[in-house]
Tab-separated table of C-alpha atoms and ligand atoms in Angstrom:
chain	number	residue	atom	x	y	z
A	1	MET	CA	32.327	-124.092	-14.212
A	2	THR	CA	32.960	-126.074	-11.024
A	3	LEU	CA	32.354	-124.982	-7.487
A	4	LYS	CA	35.224	-122.841	-6.238
A	5	ILE	CA	36.016	-122.955	-2.520
A	6	TYR	CA	38.152	-120.163	-1.088
A	7	GLY	CA	40.177	-121.134	1.963
A	8	ILE	CA	42.533	-123.726	3.352
A	9	PRO	CA	41.692	-126.916	5.271
A	10	GLY	CA	43.273	-125.533	8.465
A	11	SER	CA	40.524	-122.919	8.702
A	12	ARG	CA	36.744	-122.835	8.805
A	13	ALA	CA	36.891	-123.705	5.087
A	14	TYR	CA	37.419	-127.263	6.396
A	15	ARG	CA	33.652	-127.326	6.930
A	16	THR	CA	32.996	-126.571	3.258
A	17	PHE	CA	35.576	-129.066	1.980
A	18	TRP	CA	34.002	-131.724	4.188
A	19	MET	CA	30.512	-130.962	2.876
A	20	ALA	CA	31.547	-130.933	-0.801
A	21	LEU	CA	33.393	-134.229	-0.338
A	22	GLU	CA	30.439	-135.839	1.447
A	23	MET	CA	28.153	-134.832	-1.395
A	24	GLY	CA	30.542	-135.862	-4.130
A	25	VAL	CA	30.415	-132.375	-5.620
A	26	PRO	CA	33.477	-131.631	-7.755
A	27	PHE	CA	35.282	-128.491	-6.642
A	28	GLU	CA	38.442	-126.507	-7.047
A	29	SER	CA	40.039	-124.653	-4.182
A	30	GLU	CA	41.706	-121.278	-3.975
A	31	PRO	CA	44.084	-121.401	-1.003
A	32	VAL	CA	43.247	-118.051	0.541
A	33	PHE	CA	45.244	-117.705	3.715
A	34	TYR	CA	44.716	-114.540	5.707
A	35	ALA	CA	48.334	-114.496	6.896
A	36	LYS	CA	49.444	-114.290	3.242
A	37	PRO	CA	48.293	-110.918	1.903
A	38	GLU	CA	49.071	-111.901	-1.709
A	39	SER	CA	46.365	-114.566	-1.565
A	40	ILE	CA	43.695	-111.928	-0.859
A	41	THR	CA	42.718	-111.225	-4.461
A	42	PRO	CA	40.025	-108.827	-5.734
A	43	GLU	CA	38.142	-111.906	-6.954
A	44	PHE	CA	38.118	-113.360	-3.425
A	45	LEU	CA	37.066	-110.057	-1.866
A	46	LYS	CA	34.187	-109.931	-4.344
A	47	ALA	CA	33.108	-113.363	-3.081
A	48	ASN	CA	33.528	-112.293	0.546
A	49	PRO	CA	33.967	-108.578	1.263
A	50	ASN	CA	34.461	-109.530	4.938
A	51	ASN	CA	37.832	-110.985	3.948
A	52	ARG	CA	37.184	-114.285	5.677
A	53	VAL	CA	37.102	-117.911	4.646
A	54	PRO	CA	35.308	-119.962	3.613
A	55	ALA	CA	33.625	-118.352	0.649
A	56	ILE	CA	32.409	-120.010	-2.509
A	57	ASP	CA	31.735	-119.138	-6.105
A	58	ASP	CA	29.204	-121.601	-7.449
A	59	GLU	CA	28.699	-120.885	-11.146
A	60	GLY	CA	28.618	-117.160	-10.446
A	61	LEU	CA	26.702	-117.325	-7.154
A	62	THR	CA	28.986	-116.113	-4.386
A	63	LEU	CA	28.310	-117.020	-0.761
A	64	TYR	CA	30.064	-116.726	2.575
A	65	GLU	CA	29.389	-118.017	6.131
A	66	SER	CA	30.322	-121.677	6.501
A	67	MET	CA	26.984	-122.881	7.885
A	68	ALA	CA	24.987	-121.082	5.165
A	69	ILE	CA	27.256	-122.476	2.447
A	70	ASN	CA	26.754	-126.044	3.698
A	71	LEU	CA	22.983	-125.668	3.998
A	72	TYR	CA	22.938	-124.259	0.468
A	73	LEU	CA	25.004	-127.157	-0.897
A	74	ALA	CA	22.667	-129.634	0.809
A	75	ARG	CA	19.616	-127.950	-0.676
A	76	LYS	CA	21.186	-127.739	-4.121
A	77	HIS	CA	22.518	-131.279	-4.422
A	78	GLY	CA	20.103	-133.262	-2.237
A	79	GLY	CA	21.027	-136.791	-1.199
A	80	PRO	CA	21.066	-138.295	2.295
A	81	LEU	CA	22.729	-135.306	3.974
A	82	ALA	CA	19.980	-132.940	2.872
A	83	PRO	CA	16.799	-132.262	4.863
A	84	THR	CA	13.878	-134.047	3.239
A	85	ASN	CA	11.016	-131.921	4.564
A	86	LEU	CA	10.304	-128.614	6.259
A	87	ALA	CA	10.652	-130.062	9.772
A	88	GLU	CA	14.119	-131.437	8.982
A	89	GLU	CA	15.059	-128.167	7.323
A	90	GLY	CA	13.996	-126.271	10.445
A	91	LYS	CA	16.079	-128.571	12.647
A	92	ALA	CA	19.120	-128.294	10.362
A	93	LEU	CA	18.875	-124.498	10.573
A	94	GLN	CA	18.383	-124.665	14.333
A	95	TRP	CA	21.463	-126.830	14.909
A	96	SER	CA	23.605	-124.737	12.586
A	97	PHE	CA	22.675	-121.464	14.287
A	98	TRP	CA	23.058	-123.165	17.662
A	99	ALA	CA	26.563	-124.359	16.827
A	100	MET	CA	27.589	-120.823	15.951
A	101	SER	CA	26.016	-119.171	18.970
A	102	GLU	CA	26.418	-121.783	21.722
A	103	LEU	CA	29.572	-123.677	20.769
A	104	GLU	CA	31.852	-121.878	18.395
A	105	ALA	CA	33.508	-119.195	20.520
A	106	ASN	CA	34.260	-121.517	23.426
A	107	SER	CA	35.345	-124.428	21.249
A	108	LEU	CA	37.843	-122.112	19.531
A	109	GLN	CA	38.970	-120.499	22.786
A	110	LEU	CA	39.634	-123.914	24.283
A	111	ALA	CA	41.712	-124.966	21.282
A	112	MET	CA	43.599	-121.654	21.132
A	113	HIS	CA	44.617	-121.738	24.767
A	114	ARG	CA	45.411	-125.435	24.872
A	115	MET	CA	47.239	-125.817	21.574
A	116	PHE	CA	46.879	-123.355	18.701
A	117	LEU	CA	48.523	-120.282	20.249
A	118	PRO	CA	52.307	-120.187	20.765
A	119	GLU	CA	52.997	-121.624	24.210
A	120	GLY	CA	53.858	-118.303	25.828
A	121	GLN	CA	50.513	-116.829	24.820
A	122	ARG	CA	48.367	-119.653	26.186
A	123	ASP	CA	46.308	-118.937	29.267
A	124	PRO	CA	45.154	-122.064	31.124
A	125	ALA	CA	42.466	-120.029	32.931
A	126	LYS	CA	40.922	-119.069	29.583
A	127	ALA	CA	41.020	-122.700	28.451
A	128	GLU	CA	39.359	-123.779	31.676
A	129	ALA	CA	36.685	-121.054	31.387
A	130	ALA	CA	35.893	-122.197	27.844
A	131	ASN	CA	35.764	-125.813	28.961
A	132	ALA	CA	33.368	-124.900	31.775
A	133	ALA	CA	31.170	-122.852	29.443
A	134	LEU	CA	30.913	-125.754	27.021
A	135	GLN	CA	29.380	-128.073	29.621
A	136	LYS	CA	25.888	-126.599	29.246
A	137	PRO	CA	25.589	-126.893	25.437
A	138	LEU	CA	27.232	-130.330	25.565
A	139	ALA	CA	24.502	-131.443	27.959
A	140	VAL	CA	21.925	-130.178	25.466
A	141	LEU	CA	23.616	-132.183	22.712
A	142	GLU	CA	23.741	-135.272	24.932
A	143	GLN	CA	20.011	-134.970	25.503
A	144	ALA	CA	19.308	-134.555	21.773
A	145	LEU	CA	21.248	-137.733	21.051
A	146	ALA	CA	19.704	-139.763	23.888
A	147	ASP	CA	17.327	-141.735	21.667
A	148	GLN	CA	18.749	-141.299	18.196
A	149	PRO	CA	22.218	-141.643	16.681
A	150	TYR	CA	22.146	-138.369	14.732
A	151	LEU	CA	20.631	-134.945	15.194
A	152	LEU	CA	17.816	-135.424	12.685
A	153	GLY	CA	17.260	-139.104	13.503
A	154	ASP	CA	18.826	-142.185	11.958
A	155	ARG	CA	21.074	-140.717	9.326
A	156	PHE	CA	24.073	-138.353	9.192
A	157	THR	CA	23.016	-135.000	7.754
A	158	VAL	CA	24.252	-131.472	7.225
A	159	ALA	CA	23.083	-130.698	10.784
A	160	ASP	CA	25.573	-133.223	12.201
A	161	LEU	CA	28.319	-132.046	9.878
A	162	ASN	CA	27.916	-128.391	10.846
A	163	VAL	CA	27.847	-129.073	14.586
A	164	ALA	CA	30.629	-131.692	14.537
A	165	ALA	CA	32.877	-129.450	12.441
A	166	VAL	CA	32.581	-126.685	15.041
A	167	LEU	CA	33.254	-129.133	17.867
A	168	SER	CA	36.258	-130.585	16.034
A	169	TRP	CA	38.442	-127.824	17.526
A	170	ALA	CA	37.560	-128.968	21.038
A	171	ARG	CA	38.079	-132.550	19.972
A	172	THR	CA	41.556	-131.760	18.638
A	173	VAL	CA	42.597	-130.675	22.130
A	174	LYS	CA	40.952	-133.725	23.672
A	175	ILE	CA	38.078	-132.066	25.485
A	176	ASP	CA	36.869	-134.422	28.172
A	177	LEU	CA	33.568	-135.889	27.020
A	178	GLY	CA	33.415	-138.460	29.818
A	179	ALA	CA	30.145	-136.991	31.109
A	180	PHE	CA	28.642	-137.042	27.610
A	181	PRO	CA	28.905	-140.603	26.238
A	182	LYS	CA	26.361	-140.049	23.455
A	183	VAL	CA	28.211	-136.958	22.267
A	184	GLU	CA	31.475	-138.909	22.373
A	185	GLN	CA	29.981	-141.708	20.274
A	186	TRP	CA	28.338	-139.325	17.825
A	187	LEU	CA	31.429	-137.113	17.422
A	188	THR	CA	33.620	-140.152	16.819
A	189	ALA	CA	31.204	-141.371	14.149
A	190	CYS	CA	30.990	-137.938	12.459
A	191	LEU	CA	34.702	-137.089	12.484
A	192	GLY	CA	35.594	-140.662	11.529
A	193	ARG	CA	33.791	-140.423	8.193
A	194	PRO	CA	36.144	-140.739	5.214
A	195	ALA	CA	35.142	-137.326	3.841
A	196	ALA	CA	35.957	-135.686	7.187
A	197	GLY	CA	39.479	-137.079	6.919
A	198	GLN	CA	39.899	-136.181	3.246
A	199	ALA	CA	38.731	-132.629	3.961
A	200	ARG	CA	41.797	-132.118	6.141
A	201	LYS	CA	43.763	-132.288	2.889
A	202	GLY	CA	41.254	-130.030	1.103
A	203	LYS	CA	40.763	-132.474	-1.737
A	204	ALA	CA	39.333	-135.851	-2.695
A	205	ALA	CA	41.432	-138.943	-1.932
B	301	GSH	N1	31.306	-116.908	10.631
B	301	GSH	C1	32.267	-117.129	9.593
B	301	GSH	C2	33.638	-116.933	10.175
B	301	GSH	C3	34.714	-117.004	9.126
B	301	GSH	C4	36.100	-116.729	9.732
B	301	GSH	O1	36.239	-115.962	10.695
B	301	GSH	N2	37.136	-117.319	9.125
B	301	GSH	C5	38.493	-117.079	9.569
B	301	GSH	C6	39.376	-118.271	9.296
B	301	GSH	S1	38.967	-119.682	10.231
B	301	GSH	C7	39.066	-115.921	8.774
B	301	GSH	O2	38.929	-115.884	7.583
B	301	GSH	N3	39.723	-114.995	9.452
B	301	GSH	C8	40.359	-113.910	8.768
B	301	GSH	C9	40.897	-112.905	9.694
B	301	GSH	O3	40.749	-113.089	10.891
B	301	GSH	O4	41.456	-111.944	9.205
B	301	GSH	C10	32.074	-118.514	8.998
B	301	GSH	O5	31.678	-119.423	9.731
B	301	GSH	O6	32.314	-118.704	7.796
């Protein structure tokens, strides 16, 4: 049985596709799309009773929450993206929780009000508020990357993937990173990885 990923690339399931592709883990995808009620099957709801994507079924183990899924896949399959010791594991958890609490809401709000919502529903003031609120966590990220290219040191890991995937919304709407050159460099490197591009199609090249 292969890993099953519920969700579509144009959702937070993008994060899971990216991770599976980085790790070279074979997977099949179930294109659950919350705007299409027929795609919400009992099997999917068993995997995620919250009715959200992503969710996975990995040989009978069901999981939801994108960050948790990626940390689990790293732990299960190892390789360069996975933490190699307790300190790295702690940092990977820290950055993943941080991305969800400090970045996610404002990154999404910025994208919604600059691009994703129909034009008539966009509110430039909300976009600007989100942009302003992002300055503080972006400064924290800039500091973390001051002396090292990636969040855990010299190599790209699940910590970078989880944070960069959350920031990809802001990147899509061209958030101004002029004041954060290290973040700019790091985000370009992360989102420029082949697997990050393939994940937008939800499958291997
Ligand atoms: N914290 C969850 C959030 C999952 C989430 O909200 N996913 C959205 C799609 S991007 C969803 O399924 N929304 C369904 C809905 O709003 O009904 C995670 O990171 O996995």
